[in-house]
Amino acid sequence: MHTFVVVAEEQSVSRAAEVLGRGQPAVSSALKKLEEQVGHKLAIRGPTAFSLTDAGKIIYREAREICGSIDRVSTLVADLTGELTGTVNLTIASHMTSPLIDRAFSEFHRRHPRATFATTIMTSPEIMASMADSTIYFGIGPVSTMRSEFEYFHIFKEHCGFYCGPGHRFFGVENLQLSDLENERAITYRAAVFSDVLQSITDMRHQAKFADPFVGVSNHMEEVRRMIITGLGIGPIPIHVAARDVRDGLMWRLPPYELVMPLDIYLITNPRVRPSRSEQAFIETLKEIVNATPYEQRVYPTAE
């Protein structure tokens, strides 16, 4: 099954053989044996094309979930001792900045000093895809549309603003109107282009009528920030994250000046996947801290 998953994802027996470190005949043989076991042809292969059959698509979906569950076995057995010593595998979207998450890290480490963290940065669509494959139990990131197979716990709400860098002609200019941004070169997040996760940013971008094409696109906020500061164009950054750069003279806030472009940040869990004891303990710590914090203090920028 694992071999078939790699073949399906690489869409090539030869490329799958390279990834697996096996000979091409061995991979072809494994694919043929699986087809014999299920009684259906799973893939159509040609000199220049590769596609899964309907049966192949079903087997691929189930095989990815099974392989993901197997991959988590070592994580689950690592916590069998009385003291938590396992690893919290945290998948999180880029630059999720909140004192709530920071306090959860600190408090969890205080309670379980021998446990460790392994963090992976993904876009929200990538987090959802990995959770659907059962390769991860939980993630933290922005959500606009909730999927019924997952569970959601609201952590905080942030608002974005448009910013430019010191080399931009609008830097230091006050009392601009949104209409002044029309046809300006823009920078944005890949998730705002190819998904609805950052829909509020996409909607405001359309209102601003920025020029096409984008001058810069990235999955990571640090790279969006870099492109803004170096003067490539105008881009969105969470207001509370940009505050230090504004104070340091690295970025300048542009219209709209109201609290627009809201993003709701959630802890997302997959009830079909069993968490390790360390992961469950971290989630409980995070929820405890969030539940003890009034909602108005979880909206950034926080009201004075």
mmCIF file of C-alpha atoms in Angstrom, residues 150-278:
data_model
loop_
_atom_site.group_PDB
_atom_site.id
_atom_site.type_symbol
_atom_site.label_atom_id
_atom_site.label_comp_id
_atom_site.label_asym_id
_atom_site.label_seq_id
_atom_site.Cartn_x
_atom_site.Cartn_y
_atom_site.Cartn_z
ATOM 1 C CA PHE A 150 -12.923 18.027 11.976
ATOM 2 C CA GLU A 151 -13.452 19.703 15.341
ATOM 3 C CA TYR A 152 -12.661 23.387 15.900
ATOM 4 C CA PHE A 153 -11.700 25.377 18.991
ATOM 5 C CA HIS A 154 -11.409 29.162 18.587
ATOM 6 C CA ILE A 155 -8.154 30.602 19.930
ATOM 7 C CA PHE A 156 -8.073 34.236 18.772
ATOM 8 C CA LYS A 157 -9.144 36.695 16.091
ATOM 9 C CA GLU A 158 -6.686 38.980 14.337
ATOM 10 C CA HIS A 159 -7.195 41.811 11.866
ATOM 11 C CA CYS A 160 -4.899 42.560 8.947
ATOM 12 C CA GLY A 161 -3.928 45.882 7.437
ATOM 13 C CA PHE A 162 -2.162 46.887 4.244
ATOM 14 C CA TYR A 163 1.442 48.091 4.616
ATOM 15 C CA CYS A 164 4.267 49.442 2.484
ATOM 16 C CA GLY A 165 8.012 49.752 3.087
ATOM 17 C CA PRO A 166 10.342 52.782 3.349
ATOM 18 C CA GLY A 167 11.076 52.801 -0.374
ATOM 19 C CA HIS A 168 7.423 53.045 -1.404
ATOM 20 C CA ARG A 169 5.977 56.383 -2.536
ATOM 21 C CA PHE A 170 3.191 56.145 0.065
ATOM 22 C CA PHE A 171 5.563 55.639 3.008
ATOM 23 C CA GLY A 172 4.919 58.358 5.578
ATOM 24 C CA VAL A 173 1.882 59.719 3.719
ATOM 25 C CA GLU A 174 -1.129 60.231 6.005
ATOM 26 C CA ASN A 175 -4.878 60.320 5.388
ATOM 27 C CA LEU A 176 -4.825 58.273 2.204
ATOM 28 C CA GLN A 177 -8.035 56.777 0.820
ATOM 29 C CA LEU A 178 -8.531 53.173 -0.301
ATOM 30 C CA SER A 179 -9.008 54.507 -3.823
ATOM 31 C CA ASP A 180 -5.417 55.795 -3.724
ATOM 32 C CA LEU A 181 -4.203 52.175 -3.766
ATOM 33 C CA GLU A 182 -5.764 51.421 -7.148
ATOM 34 C CA ASN A 183 -3.301 49.893 -9.627
ATOM 35 C CA GLU A 184 -0.536 49.676 -7.011
ATOM 36 C CA ARG A 185 1.685 46.559 -7.156
ATOM 37 C CA ALA A 186 0.641 44.055 -4.507
ATOM 38 C CA ILE A 187 2.048 41.186 -2.452
ATOM 39 C CA THR A 188 -0.115 38.466 -0.953
ATOM 40 C CA TYR A 189 -0.271 34.980 0.537
ATOM 41 C CA ARG A 190 -0.544 31.945 -1.702
ATOM 42 C CA ALA A 191 -3.528 30.741 0.357
ATOM 43 C CA ALA A 192 -5.341 33.985 -0.497
ATOM 44 C CA VAL A 193 -4.957 33.186 -4.192
ATOM 45 C CA PHE A 194 -5.702 29.472 -4.319
ATOM 46 C CA SER A 195 -8.194 28.953 -1.467
ATOM 47 C CA ASP A 196 -10.866 30.741 0.570
ATOM 48 C CA VAL A 197 -8.943 30.493 3.859
ATOM 49 C CA LEU A 198 -7.983 34.177 3.717
ATOM 50 C CA GLN A 199 -11.212 35.326 2.074
ATOM 51 C CA SER A 200 -11.370 38.601 3.997
ATOM 52 C CA ILE A 201 -7.964 39.580 2.551
ATOM 53 C CA THR A 202 -9.070 38.554 -0.939
ATOM 54 C CA ASP A 203 -12.254 40.620 -0.669
ATOM 55 C CA MET A 204 -10.385 43.734 0.467
ATOM 56 C CA ARG A 205 -7.778 43.227 -2.245
ATOM 57 C CA HIS A 206 -10.554 43.335 -4.842
ATOM 58 C CA GLN A 207 -11.937 46.520 -3.286
ATOM 59 C CA ALA A 208 -8.513 48.149 -3.421
ATOM 60 C CA LYS A 209 -8.202 47.223 -7.123
ATOM 61 C CA PHE A 210 -4.509 46.404 -6.991
ATOM 62 C CA ALA A 211 -2.640 45.889 -10.257
ATOM 63 C CA ASP A 212 -2.300 42.447 -11.837
ATOM 64 C CA PRO A 213 -0.235 40.356 -11.659
ATOM 65 C CA PHE A 214 1.047 40.238 -8.074
ATOM 66 C CA VAL A 215 4.607 41.383 -7.660
ATOM 67 C CA GLY A 216 5.155 38.775 -4.945
ATOM 68 C CA VAL A 217 3.424 35.700 -3.465
ATOM 69 C CA SER A 218 4.521 33.482 -0.572
ATOM 70 C CA ASN A 219 3.209 30.838 1.819
ATOM 71 C CA HIS A 220 5.042 32.444 4.749
ATOM 72 C CA MET A 221 4.407 35.739 6.462
ATOM 73 C CA GLU A 222 8.114 36.400 6.970
ATOM 74 C CA GLU A 223 8.610 36.404 3.202
ATOM 75 C CA VAL A 224 5.565 38.634 2.635
ATOM 76 C CA ARG A 225 7.029 40.977 5.257
ATOM 77 C CA ARG A 226 10.436 40.916 3.543
ATOM 78 C CA MET A 227 8.918 41.869 0.187
ATOM 79 C CA ILE A 228 6.937 44.709 1.776
ATOM 80 C CA ILE A 229 9.942 46.148 3.637
ATOM 81 C CA THR A 230 12.204 45.952 0.585
ATOM 82 C CA GLY A 231 9.717 48.034 -1.382
ATOM 83 C CA LEU A 232 8.330 45.518 -3.860
ATOM 84 C CA GLY A 233 4.761 46.558 -3.172
ATOM 85 C CA ILE A 234 1.829 46.691 -0.755
ATOM 86 C CA GLY A 235 0.872 43.656 1.298
ATOM 87 C CA PRO A 236 -1.327 42.496 4.206
ATOM 88 C CA ILE A 237 0.106 41.815 7.665
ATOM 89 C CA PRO A 238 -1.773 41.261 10.960
ATOM 90 C CA ILE A 239 -1.889 44.637 12.695
ATOM 91 C CA HIS A 240 -0.558 43.384 16.030
ATOM 92 C CA VAL A 241 2.334 41.633 14.252
ATOM 93 C CA ALA A 242 3.236 44.718 12.192
ATOM 94 C CA ALA A 243 3.163 47.075 15.198
ATOM 95 C CA ARG A 244 6.869 46.669 16.004
ATOM 96 C CA ASP A 245 7.936 47.230 12.391
ATOM 97 C CA VAL A 246 5.790 50.368 12.270
ATOM 98 C CA ARG A 247 7.460 51.656 15.453
ATOM 99 C CA ASP A 248 10.880 50.828 13.994
ATOM 100 C CA GLY A 249 10.156 52.706 10.770
ATOM 101 C CA LEU A 250 10.223 49.586 8.603
ATOM 102 C CA MET A 251 6.558 49.599 7.539
ATOM 103 C CA TRP A 252 3.801 52.165 7.105
ATOM 104 C CA ARG A 253 0.068 51.497 7.603
ATOM 105 C CA LEU A 254 -2.134 52.178 4.587
ATOM 106 C CA PRO A 255 -5.936 52.367 4.239
ATOM 107 C CA PRO A 256 -8.385 51.086 5.166
ATOM 108 C CA TYR A 257 -7.570 52.195 8.699
ATOM 109 C CA GLU A 258 -10.568 50.471 10.293
ATOM 110 C CA LEU A 259 -10.416 46.953 11.761
ATOM 111 C CA VAL A 260 -11.075 45.001 8.585
ATOM 112 C CA MET A 261 -9.733 41.757 7.102
ATOM 113 C CA PRO A 262 -10.498 39.612 10.177
ATOM 114 C CA LEU A 263 -8.959 36.143 10.461
ATOM 115 C CA ASP A 264 -10.216 33.614 13.005
ATOM 116 C CA ILE A 265 -7.500 31.293 14.285
ATOM 117 C CA TYR A 266 -8.537 27.827 15.415
ATOM 118 C CA LEU A 267 -7.148 24.722 16.987
ATOM 119 C CA ILE A 268 -8.287 22.040 14.536
ATOM 120 C CA THR A 269 -8.408 18.378 15.557
ATOM 121 C CA ASN A 270 -9.264 15.177 13.738
ATOM 122 C CA PRO A 271 -11.375 12.853 15.929
ATOM 123 C CA ARG A 272 -10.478 9.915 13.658
ATOM 124 C CA VAL A 273 -6.821 10.129 14.738
ATOM 125 C CA ARG A 274 -5.661 9.146 18.187
ATOM 126 C CA PRO A 275 -3.387 11.755 19.801
ATOM 127 C CA SER A 276 -0.318 10.887 21.825
ATOM 128 C CA ARG A 277 -0.484 11.619 25.541
ATOM 129 C CA SER A 278 1.877 14.557 25.049
#
